[in-house]
Coordinates of C-alpha atoms in Angstrom, one line a residue:
Chain A
M969 CA 225.9 362.4 99.5
E970 CA 225.4 364.2 102.7
K971 CA 225.2 362.1 105.9
L972 CA 221.8 361.0 106.9
T973 CA 220.5 361.1 110.5
R974 CA 219.4 357.9 112.3
N975 CA 215.8 359.0 111.8
N976 CA 216.4 359.2 108.1
R977 CA 218.3 355.9 107.9
V978 CA 215.6 353.9 109.7
V979 CA 213.0 355.3 107.3
A980 CA 215.0 354.1 104.3
I981 CA 215.8 350.7 105.8
T982 CA 212.1 350.1 106.6
K983 CA 211.0 351.1 103.1
L984 CA 213.5 348.8 101.4
L985 CA 212.7 345.8 103.7
T986 CA 208.9 346.2 103.3
E987 CA 209.2 346.3 99.5
N988 CA 211.4 343.2 99.4
P989 CA 209.8 340.5 101.5
N990 CA 211.8 337.4 102.1
K991 CA 214.8 338.7 100.1
I992 CA 218.2 338.8 101.8
I993 CA 219.6 342.3 101.6
G994 CA 223.3 342.6 102.5
L995 CA 224.4 345.3 104.9
N996 CA 226.7 346.6 102.1
K997 CA 223.6 347.6 100.1
F998 CA 222.3 349.8 103.0
S999 CA 225.8 351.0 103.7
G1000 CA 226.3 352.3 100.2
L1001 CA 222.8 353.7 99.8
L1002 CA 222.8 355.5 103.1
N1003 CA 226.5 356.5 103.2
A1004 CA 227.0 355.0 106.6
A1005 CA 229.4 352.5 108.2
K1006 CA 228.1 348.9 108.5
S1007 CA 228.3 349.1 112.3
T1008 CA 226.0 352.1 112.2
I1009 CA 223.6 350.3 109.9
S1010 CA 223.6 347.3 112.3
E1011 CA 222.4 349.6 115.1
D1012 CA 219.7 351.1 112.9
I1013 CA 218.5 347.6 112.1
V1014 CA 218.2 346.8 115.8
I1015 CA 215.7 349.7 116.1
V1016 CA 213.7 348.7 113.0
R1017 CA 213.5 345.1 114.3
E1018 CA 212.3 346.2 117.7
V1019 CA 209.6 348.4 116.3
F1020 CA 208.4 345.6 113.9
A1021 CA 208.2 343.2 116.9
K1022 CA 206.5 345.7 119.2
L1023 CA 203.8 346.6 116.7
N1024 CA 203.4 343.0 115.2
M1025 CA 204.6 344.2 111.8
G1026 CA 206.5 341.1 110.8
K1027 CA 210.0 339.7 111.6
I1028 CA 213.5 340.7 110.6
E1029 CA 215.9 337.8 110.5
T1030 CA 219.7 338.0 110.3
I1031 CA 221.4 335.6 107.9
A1032 CA 225.1 335.0 108.7
G1033 CA 227.9 334.2 106.2
A1034 CA 229.3 335.7 103.0
A1035 CA 225.9 335.8 101.3
G1036 CA 224.3 337.0 104.5
G1037 CA 222.4 340.1 105.4
I1038 CA 218.9 340.6 106.8
K1039 CA 215.5 339.7 105.5
Y1040 CA 212.0 340.8 106.3
I1041 CA 209.3 338.2 106.8
P1042 CA 205.8 339.6 106.6
S1043 CA 203.3 338.4 109.2
I1044 CA 200.1 339.2 110.8
N1045 CA 198.9 338.2 114.2
K1046 CA 195.8 336.1 114.8
D1047 CA 193.6 338.8 116.2
E1048 CA 194.1 341.2 113.3
A1049 CA 193.7 338.3 110.9
R1050 CA 190.4 337.2 112.5
E1051 CA 189.1 340.8 112.4
F1052 CA 189.8 340.9 108.7
A1053 CA 188.1 337.6 108.1
E1054 CA 185.0 338.8 110.1
G1055 CA 184.8 341.9 107.9
L1056 CA 185.1 339.8 104.8
C1057 CA 182.2 337.6 106.0
E1058 CA 180.0 340.7 106.3
L1059 CA 180.8 341.7 102.7
L1060 CA 180.0 338.1 101.6
K1061 CA 176.6 338.0 103.3
D1062 CA 175.1 340.4 100.8
E1063 CA 172.3 338.5 99.2
S1064 CA 172.9 340.0 95.7
R1065 CA 176.1 337.9 95.7
I1066 CA 174.1 334.7 95.2
I1067 CA 174.3 333.7 91.5
P1068 CA 171.9 331.3 89.8
G1069 CA 173.3 327.7 89.9
N1070 CA 174.1 328.1 93.6
F1071 CA 177.3 330.0 93.3
I1072 CA 178.5 333.1 95.2
Y1073 CA 179.9 336.0 93.4
V1074 CA 183.4 336.8 94.8
T1075 CA 185.2 338.1 91.7
D1076 CA 185.2 341.8 92.8
L1077 CA 186.8 340.9 96.1
M1078 CA 189.5 338.7 94.4
Y1079 CA 190.5 341.7 92.3
D1080 CA 190.5 344.3 95.0
P1081 CA 194.2 345.0 96.1
T1082 CA 193.2 346.0 99.6
I1083 CA 191.4 342.7 100.3
V1084 CA 193.8 340.5 98.3
S1085 CA 196.9 341.9 99.9
R1086 CA 195.5 341.3 103.4
A1087 CA 194.2 337.8 102.6
G1088 CA 197.6 337.0 101.0
L1089 CA 199.4 338.2 104.1
I1090 CA 197.3 335.8 106.3
L1091 CA 198.0 332.8 104.0
S1092 CA 201.7 333.6 103.7
T1093 CA 201.9 333.9 107.5
I1094 CA 200.2 330.5 107.9
F1095 CA 202.7 328.8 105.5
S1096 CA 205.7 330.8 106.5
N1097 CA 207.4 328.0 108.4
K1098 CA 207.2 325.5 105.6
E1099 CA 209.9 324.9 103.0
I1100 CA 208.3 325.8 99.7
D1101 CA 209.7 326.4 96.2
S1102 CA 206.6 327.7 94.3
V1103 CA 203.1 328.9 94.8
V1104 CA 200.8 327.2 92.3
T1105 CA 197.3 328.3 91.2
V1106 CA 195.0 327.6 88.3
E1107 CA 193.8 330.5 86.1
T1108 CA 192.0 332.9 86.8
K1109 CA 190.3 334.3 89.8
G1110 CA 192.8 333.1 92.4
I1111 CA 195.8 334.6 90.6
P1112 CA 196.1 337.9 92.4
L1113 CA 195.8 336.1 95.8
A1114 CA 198.4 333.5 94.8
Y1115 CA 200.7 336.2 93.5
E1116 CA 200.6 338.1 96.9
V1117 CA 201.4 334.8 98.7
S1118 CA 204.3 334.1 96.4
K1119 CA 205.6 337.7 96.8
N1120 CA 205.5 337.5 100.6
L1121 CA 207.3 334.2 100.6
G1122 CA 209.9 335.4 98.1
I1123 CA 209.3 332.5 95.6
P1124 CA 207.9 332.3 92.1
L1125 CA 204.3 332.0 91.2
V1126 CA 203.3 329.2 88.8
I1127 CA 200.0 329.5 86.9
I1128 CA 198.4 326.3 85.5
R1129 CA 196.4 327.0 82.4
K1130 CA 193.1 325.5 81.4
E1131 CA 194.5 324.7 78.0
G1132 CA 198.0 324.5 76.4
K1133 CA 199.0 327.9 74.8
V1134 CA 201.5 328.4 72.0
T1135 CA 203.3 331.0 74.1
E1136 CA 204.1 328.5 76.9
G1137 CA 206.4 326.2 74.8
S1138 CA 206.1 322.5 75.6
T1139 CA 203.4 321.7 78.2
V1140 CA 202.2 318.7 80.1
S1141 CA 198.5 318.3 80.4
I1142 CA 196.1 316.1 82.4
N1143 CA 192.3 315.7 82.6
Y1144 CA 190.4 316.2 85.8
L1145 CA 186.8 316.4 87.0
S1146 CA 185.9 320.0 88.0
G1147 CA 183.5 320.3 90.9
T1148 CA 182.3 323.7 89.7
S1149 CA 181.3 322.7 86.2
G1150 CA 180.8 319.0 86.9
R1151 CA 182.7 318.4 83.6
I1152 CA 186.0 316.8 82.6
Q1153 CA 188.4 319.6 82.2
Q1154 CA 192.0 319.9 81.2
M1155 CA 194.9 321.6 83.0
S1156 CA 198.2 322.3 81.4
L1157 CA 201.6 323.4 82.7
S1158 CA 204.6 324.7 80.8
K1159 CA 207.6 322.4 81.1
K1160 CA 209.9 325.4 81.6
L1161 CA 207.9 326.6 84.6
M1162 CA 208.3 323.7 87.0
K1163 CA 211.6 322.3 88.2
P1164 CA 211.6 318.6 89.2
N1165 CA 211.4 317.8 92.9
S1166 CA 209.7 321.1 93.7
K1167 CA 207.7 321.5 96.9
C1168 CA 204.5 323.6 96.1
I1169 CA 201.5 325.1 97.8
F1170 CA 198.2 325.6 96.0
I1171 CA 196.4 328.8 96.6
D1172 CA 192.9 329.5 95.3
D1173 CA 189.8 331.6 95.9
F1174 CA 187.2 328.9 96.5
L1175 CA 187.1 325.2 97.4
R1176 CA 184.1 323.1 96.5
G1177 CA 184.7 319.4 95.9
G1178 CA 188.5 319.5 95.7
G1179 CA 188.6 318.3 92.2
T1180 CA 190.9 321.0 91.0
A1181 CA 193.3 320.4 94.0
K1182 CA 193.3 316.7 93.2
G1183 CA 194.1 317.5 89.6
I1184 CA 197.0 319.6 90.6
I1185 CA 198.5 316.8 92.8
D1186 CA 198.3 314.6 89.7
L1187 CA 199.8 317.2 87.4
L1188 CA 202.7 317.9 89.8
N1189 CA 203.4 314.2 90.0
E1190 CA 204.2 314.4 86.3
F1191 CA 206.9 316.8 87.2
D1192 CA 208.2 314.7 90.1
S1193 CA 207.0 317.5 92.3
K1194 CA 204.8 317.6 95.3
L1195 CA 202.0 319.6 96.8
V1196 CA 202.9 320.3 100.5
G1197 CA 199.9 322.6 101.3
I1198 CA 196.6 324.0 100.1
G1199 CA 195.2 327.3 101.2
V1200 CA 191.9 328.8 100.0
L1201 CA 190.0 332.0 100.8
I1202 CA 186.6 330.4 101.0
D1203 CA 185.6 326.7 101.7
N1204 CA 182.1 325.6 100.9
I1205 CA 181.9 323.2 103.8
G1206 CA 178.4 322.2 102.7
V1207 CA 180.0 320.0 100.0
K1208 CA 180.7 316.6 101.7
N1209 CA 183.1 313.9 100.6
K1210 CA 185.7 316.3 99.4
L1211 CA 188.5 314.7 97.3
I1212 CA 191.1 316.3 99.6
S1213 CA 191.3 316.6 103.4
D1214 CA 194.5 318.4 104.2
Y1215 CA 193.9 322.1 103.5
I1216 CA 193.3 325.4 105.3
S1217 CA 190.7 328.0 104.5
L1218 CA 190.1 331.5 105.9
I1219 CA 186.3 331.5 105.6
D1220 CA 183.7 328.7 105.8
L1221 CA 180.5 328.9 103.9
N1222 CA 177.5 326.7 104.3
N1223 CA 173.9 326.3 102.9
L1224 CA 174.7 328.0 99.6
D1225 CA 172.6 325.4 97.9
K1226 CA 169.8 324.9 100.4
D1227 CA 166.7 326.8 101.4
K1228 CA 168.3 327.5 104.8
E1229 CA 170.0 330.7 105.8
L1230 CA 173.4 331.2 104.3
E1231 CA 176.1 330.7 107.0
I1232 CA 179.5 332.5 106.5
T1233 CA 182.0 332.5 109.3
P1234 CA 185.8 332.8 109.8
S1235 CA 187.2 329.3 109.7
K1236 CA 188.6 327.3 112.6
I1237 CA 192.1 328.4 111.7
F1238 CA 191.5 331.4 113.9
D1239 CA 190.4 329.3 116.9
G1240 CA 193.5 327.5 118.1
D1241 CA 196.6 328.8 119.7
N1242 CA 198.8 328.1 116.7
F1243 CA 198.3 330.2 113.7
N1244 CA 201.4 329.1 111.7
L1245 CA 201.3 325.5 110.4
Chain B
M1367 CA 201.1 351.3 125.5
E1368 CA 204.5 352.9 126.3
K1369 CA 205.5 356.0 124.5
L1370 CA 207.5 355.4 121.3
T1371 CA 210.5 357.5 120.3
R1372 CA 210.6 359.4 117.1
N1373 CA 213.0 356.8 115.6
N1374 CA 210.3 354.2 116.4
R1375 CA 207.4 356.2 115.1
V1376 CA 209.0 357.0 111.7
V1377 CA 209.6 353.3 111.2
A1378 CA 206.0 352.4 111.8
I1379 CA 204.7 355.3 109.7
T1380 CA 207.0 354.3 106.8
K1381 CA 205.8 350.7 107.0
L1382 CA 202.1 351.5 107.0
L1383 CA 202.5 354.0 104.1
T1384 CA 204.6 351.6 102.0
E1385 CA 202.0 348.8 102.5
N1386 CA 199.1 351.0 101.5
P1387 CA 199.9 352.8 98.3
N1388 CA 197.5 355.5 97.2
K1389 CA 195.3 355.1 100.2
I1390 CA 194.5 358.1 102.4
I1391 CA 195.5 357.4 106.0
G1392 CA 194.1 359.8 108.6
L1393 CA 196.5 361.2 111.2
N1394 CA 194.1 359.8 113.9
K1395 CA 195.1 356.3 112.7
F1396 CA 198.8 357.0 113.3
S1397 CA 198.0 358.9 116.5
G1398 CA 196.1 355.9 118.0
L1399 CA 198.5 353.2 116.8
L1400 CA 201.6 355.1 118.0
N1401 CA 200.1 356.7 121.1
A1402 CA 201.2 360.2 120.2
A1403 CA 199.6 363.6 119.6
K1404 CA 198.7 364.6 116.1
S1405 CA 201.1 367.5 116.2
T1406 CA 203.9 365.0 116.9
I1407 CA 202.8 362.7 114.1
S1408 CA 202.8 365.7 111.7
E1409 CA 206.4 366.3 112.6
D1410 CA 207.2 362.6 112.0
I1411 CA 205.6 362.7 108.6
V1412 CA 207.8 365.7 107.6
I1413 CA 210.8 363.5 108.2
V1414 CA 209.5 360.5 106.4
R1415 CA 208.5 362.8 103.4
E1416 CA 212.0 364.3 103.2
V1417 CA 213.7 360.9 103.2
F1418 CA 211.4 359.6 100.5
A1419 CA 212.1 362.7 98.4
K1420 CA 215.9 362.6 99.0
L1421 CA 216.2 359.0 98.1
N1422 CA 213.7 358.9 95.2
M1423 CA 211.4 356.5 97.1
G1424 CA 208.1 358.0 96.1
K1425 CA 206.0 360.9 97.2
I1426 CA 203.9 361.6 100.3
E1427 CA 200.9 363.9 99.6
T1428 CA 198.8 365.7 102.2
I1429 CA 195.0 365.6 101.6
A1430 CA 193.2 368.4 103.5
G1431 CA 189.7 368.3 104.9
A1432 CA 187.5 366.1 107.1
A1433 CA 188.3 362.9 105.2
G1434 CA 191.9 364.0 104.8
G1435 CA 195.2 362.6 105.9
I1436 CA 198.3 361.5 103.9
K1437 CA 198.9 359.1 101.1
Y1438 CA 202.0 357.5 99.7
I1439 CA 202.4 357.5 95.9
P1440 CA 205.0 355.0 94.8
S1441 CA 207.3 356.1 92.0
I1442 CA 210.7 355.2 90.5
N1443 CA 213.0 357.6 88.7
K1444 CA 213.9 357.3 85.1
D1445 CA 217.5 356.2 85.6
E1446 CA 216.6 353.3 87.9
A1447 CA 213.8 352.3 85.6
R1448 CA 216.1 352.3 82.6
E1449 CA 218.6 350.2 84.5
F1450 CA 215.9 347.6 85.3
A1451 CA 214.7 347.6 81.6
E1452 CA 218.3 347.0 80.5
G1453 CA 218.6 344.1 82.9
L1454 CA 215.4 342.6 81.6
C1455 CA 216.6 342.9 78.0
E1456 CA 219.7 340.8 78.9
L1457 CA 217.4 338.1 80.4
L1458 CA 215.2 338.2 77.2
K1459 CA 218.2 337.8 74.8
D1460 CA 218.7 334.2 75.9
E1461 CA 218.1 332.2 72.6
S1462 CA 216.4 329.3 74.4
R1463 CA 213.5 331.7 74.8
I1464 CA 212.6 331.5 71.2
I1465 CA 209.5 329.2 70.8
P1466 CA 208.5 327.6 67.5
G1467 CA 206.0 329.8 65.7
N1468 CA 208.1 332.9 66.3
F1469 CA 207.1 333.6 69.9
I1470 CA 209.3 334.5 72.8
Y1471 CA 208.9 332.7 76.1
V1472 CA 208.3 335.3 78.9
T1473 CA 206.0 333.4 81.2
D1474 CA 208.6 332.8 83.9
L1475 CA 209.4 336.5 84.1
M1476 CA 205.7 337.5 84.2
Y1477 CA 205.3 335.2 87.3
D1478 CA 208.4 336.4 89.1
P1479 CA 207.4 338.8 91.9
T1480 CA 210.8 340.5 91.9
I1481 CA 210.5 341.4 88.2
V1482 CA 206.7 342.0 88.2
S1483 CA 206.8 344.4 91.1
R1484 CA 209.5 346.5 89.5
A1485 CA 207.9 346.6 86.1
G1486 CA 204.5 347.4 87.8
L1487 CA 206.2 350.2 89.6
I1488 CA 207.5 351.7 86.4
L1489 CA 204.1 351.5 84.7
S1490 CA 202.2 352.9 87.6
T1491 CA 204.7 355.8 87.8
I1492 CA 204.2 356.6 84.1
F1493 CA 200.4 356.6 84.6
S1494 CA 200.3 358.2 88.0
N1495 CA 199.2 361.6 86.8
K1496 CA 196.2 360.3 85.0
E1497 CA 192.7 360.0 86.4
I1498 CA 191.9 356.3 86.3
D1499 CA 189.1 354.2 87.8
S1500 CA 190.3 350.6 87.0
V1501 CA 193.2 348.7 85.5
V1502 CA 192.0 346.2 82.9
T1503 CA 193.8 343.1 81.6
V1504 CA 192.9 340.0 79.7
E1505 CA 193.6 336.6 81.3
T1506 CA 196.3 335.2 81.9
K1507 CA 200.0 336.1 81.7
G1508 CA 199.6 339.8 82.3
I1509 CA 197.5 339.5 85.5
P1510 CA 200.3 339.7 88.1
L1511 CA 201.7 342.8 86.3
A1512 CA 198.3 344.5 86.0
Y1513 CA 197.6 343.6 89.6
E1514 CA 200.8 345.4 90.7
V1515 CA 199.8 348.5 88.7
S1516 CA 196.3 348.5 90.2
K1517 CA 197.7 348.1 93.7
N1518 CA 200.2 351.0 93.3
L1519 CA 197.4 353.2 91.9
G1520 CA 195.0 352.2 94.7
I1521 CA 192.3 351.2 92.3
P1522 CA 190.6 347.8 91.4
L1523 CA 191.8 345.3 88.9
V1524 CA 189.4 344.1 86.2
I1525 CA 190.2 340.8 84.5
I1526 CA 188.5 340.1 81.2
R1527 CA 187.9 336.4 80.6
K1528 CA 188.3 334.5 77.3
E1529 CA 184.9 332.9 77.9
G1530 CA 181.9 333.6 80.1
K1531 CA 182.0 331.7 83.4
V1532 CA 179.1 330.7 85.6
T1533 CA 180.8 332.2 88.7
E1534 CA 180.9 335.7 87.0
G1535 CA 177.1 336.2 86.9
S1536 CA 175.8 338.1 83.8
T1537 CA 178.5 339.0 81.3
V1538 CA 178.9 341.0 78.1
S1539 CA 180.9 339.3 75.4
I1540 CA 182.4 340.4 72.1
N1541 CA 184.4 338.7 69.3
Y1542 CA 187.8 340.0 68.2
L1543 CA 190.7 339.0 66.0
S1544 CA 193.7 337.9 68.1
G1545 CA 197.0 338.7 66.6
T1546 CA 198.7 335.9 68.5
S1547 CA 196.5 333.1 67.3
G1548 CA 195.3 334.7 64.1
R1549 CA 191.8 333.5 65.0
I1550 CA 188.5 335.1 66.0
Q1551 CA 188.3 334.9 69.8
Q1552 CA 185.9 335.9 72.4
M1553 CA 186.3 338.2 75.4
S1554 CA 183.8 338.4 78.2
L1555 CA 183.4 340.8 81.1
S1556 CA 181.2 340.4 84.2
K1557 CA 178.5 343.1 84.4
K1558 CA 179.1 343.5 88.1
L1559 CA 182.8 344.3 87.6
M1560 CA 182.6 347.5 85.4
K1561 CA 180.8 350.6 86.4
P1562 CA 179.4 352.8 83.6
N1563 CA 181.6 355.8 82.6
S1564 CA 184.8 354.3 84.0
K1565 CA 188.2 355.4 82.8
C1566 CA 190.5 352.4 82.4
I1567 CA 194.0 351.6 81.4
F1568 CA 194.9 348.3 79.8
I1569 CA 198.1 346.5 81.1
D1570 CA 199.5 343.4 79.4
D1571 CA 202.7 341.5 78.9
F1572 CA 203.1 341.6 75.2
L1573 CA 201.8 343.7 72.3
R1574 CA 201.8 342.2 68.8
G1575 CA 199.2 343.5 66.4
G1576 CA 197.0 345.3 68.9
G1577 CA 194.0 343.1 68.3
T1578 CA 193.4 342.5 71.9
A1579 CA 193.7 346.2 72.8
K1580 CA 191.3 347.0 70.0
G1581 CA 188.9 344.4 71.4
I1582 CA 189.1 345.9 74.9
I1583 CA 188.2 349.3 73.5
D1584 CA 185.1 347.8 71.9
L1585 CA 184.2 345.8 75.0
L1586 CA 184.5 348.9 77.3
N1587 CA 182.3 350.8 74.9
E1588 CA 179.5 348.3 75.7
F1589 CA 179.9 349.5 79.3
D1590 CA 179.9 353.2 78.3
S1591 CA 183.5 353.2 79.6
K1592 CA 186.7 354.3 78.0
L1593 CA 190.3 353.2 77.6
V1594 CA 192.5 356.2 78.5
G1595 CA 195.9 354.4 78.3
I1596 CA 197.7 351.2 77.3
G1597 CA 200.9 350.0 78.9
V1598 CA 202.7 346.8 77.9
L1599 CA 206.0 345.2 79.1
I1600 CA 207.2 344.2 75.6
D1601 CA 206.2 345.6 72.2
N1602 CA 207.0 343.6 69.1
I1603 CA 207.9 346.6 66.9
G1604 CA 208.5 344.3 64.0
V1605 CA 204.8 343.9 63.5
K1606 CA 203.7 346.8 61.3
N1607 CA 200.2 348.3 60.9
K1608 CA 199.2 347.8 64.4
L1609 CA 195.5 348.4 65.2
I1610 CA 196.4 350.9 67.9
S1611 CA 198.9 353.7 68.0
D1612 CA 198.6 355.3 71.4
Y1613 CA 200.4 353.1 73.9
I1614 CA 203.6 352.8 75.9
S1615 CA 206.0 349.9 76.2
L1616 CA 209.0 349.3 78.5
I1617 CA 210.9 347.1 76.0
D1618 CA 211.0 346.9 72.2
L1619 CA 211.6 343.7 70.4
N1620 CA 212.4 343.3 66.7
N1621 CA 213.2 340.6 64.2
L1622 CA 211.6 337.8 66.2
D1623 CA 210.3 336.3 63.0
K1624 CA 213.2 337.0 60.6
D1625 CA 216.6 335.5 60.0
K1626 CA 218.3 338.6 61.4
E1627 CA 219.7 339.0 64.8
L1628 CA 217.1 339.5 67.5
E1629 CA 217.0 343.1 68.7
I1630 CA 215.8 343.8 72.3
T1631 CA 216.2 347.3 73.8
P1632 CA 214.6 349.5 76.4
S1633 CA 211.8 351.5 74.7
K1634 CA 211.9 355.2 73.8
I1635 CA 209.9 356.0 77.0
F1636 CA 213.3 356.1 78.8
D1637 CA 214.8 358.7 76.3
G1638 CA 212.9 361.9 76.8
D1639 CA 212.9 364.3 79.8
N1640 CA 209.3 363.4 80.8
F1641 CA 208.7 360.0 82.3
N1642 CA 205.2 360.6 83.6
L1643 CA 202.5 360.9 80.9

């Protein structure tokens, strides 16, 4: 292959890093792909790293050693994140979203890649300093969001099913009280999917009473695994006496089930100095 | 902001394009972000476009007019795609994946972002020349894959539920015969999610008898919408008399339910000259 210029190489390096968040890529890989010496590639990476830092486009870390290389850690700064949350609040304020039974319709937003990828980036930034083995969610609406978070963190997604399926092999199931339906429901996890002693975070679209999150803690216990964080897009803060207290949300919603005016605001996560947990 | 060098600008342009597949980005946006004249940005884009073309990293198209700009169309070439499919076949050949009832366990692969993003890129490349409004899937295992395809194509994902949910608002439901369970099942789609006269593709993890795909065609008919393509990761070609014939798969599987040796190979999509449909 012909020699590439520096301009050309930094384009290729940026593309590969962006597409492979939290994956260590050895310098050899770039060296082979771009037909350039490792020392040249190292200089290229310095440029890419500086631009990412200057424009708040995430971090590039160097991992030393035989299995070393560089990895790209996606992140968003607090101002941009708050701006996104404010825009989402505007979308949610639309009165036609109120569904009989005091629910708010968010499905279209949870399936829109433009919104989900941004919300997932915010959540993965918040959890990026934690040591986590898997991102857990319960079917169905939160799956794209949980997937984005798992992709950014470079770890597998684990989807808990509402009932055991033949295609999942052996499963462990528990019963829990769902806040949405007010009914006893089942959740079920394939034994092949969860390694013992895993540290997990739970990502979902909506938090009401916390019954589902409580159920997941119990289910993970059955696998000798632990929930180390909970992140949701929207928290219905009007529901008091939640079953869990330690969680983060991007948007707080109030008065969904009263005759007062609906309140939808970015959550307090955007107030403090620290954005990462 | 200080002036950025060309090296710096091409890095930023590459990152923004890669993160926003199939979205038109106006030159003004780059111009503002990078503090450079539009003519300078145009020259930068020529460089980025050439590198993408040279290294088979997707296409950059120019859209003329007032709402114009450039957009990045992700794509993978056939050789790389076949190599990925061959690697996936090796993973699938593991005998511990055979589940009682003649099923093969693929859930872990369908939840692994490294695998899903690659498989999604292949499927979106194949469908990239079609005019499509939404990517449809049925909960649950195929959702991350369908989400990747929708993100690459820059269109919304639509998830069909197995039963109507209170949080979906009004829904339309149909009954269909599931090939996996051999039972009559229901599928249900929120009326808010599907616009009339939509052209959709159906993406799923596994094709057996085609009952689900047939059900989706019927359900979309209820919305005056049409299925214009079907793409699955794995096709069980051992199941004869499928209810559908016009679909593409990445991997073909045979003899899952016989006493013969399991056959798993990349599908014929990798054989011909044409990779795009």
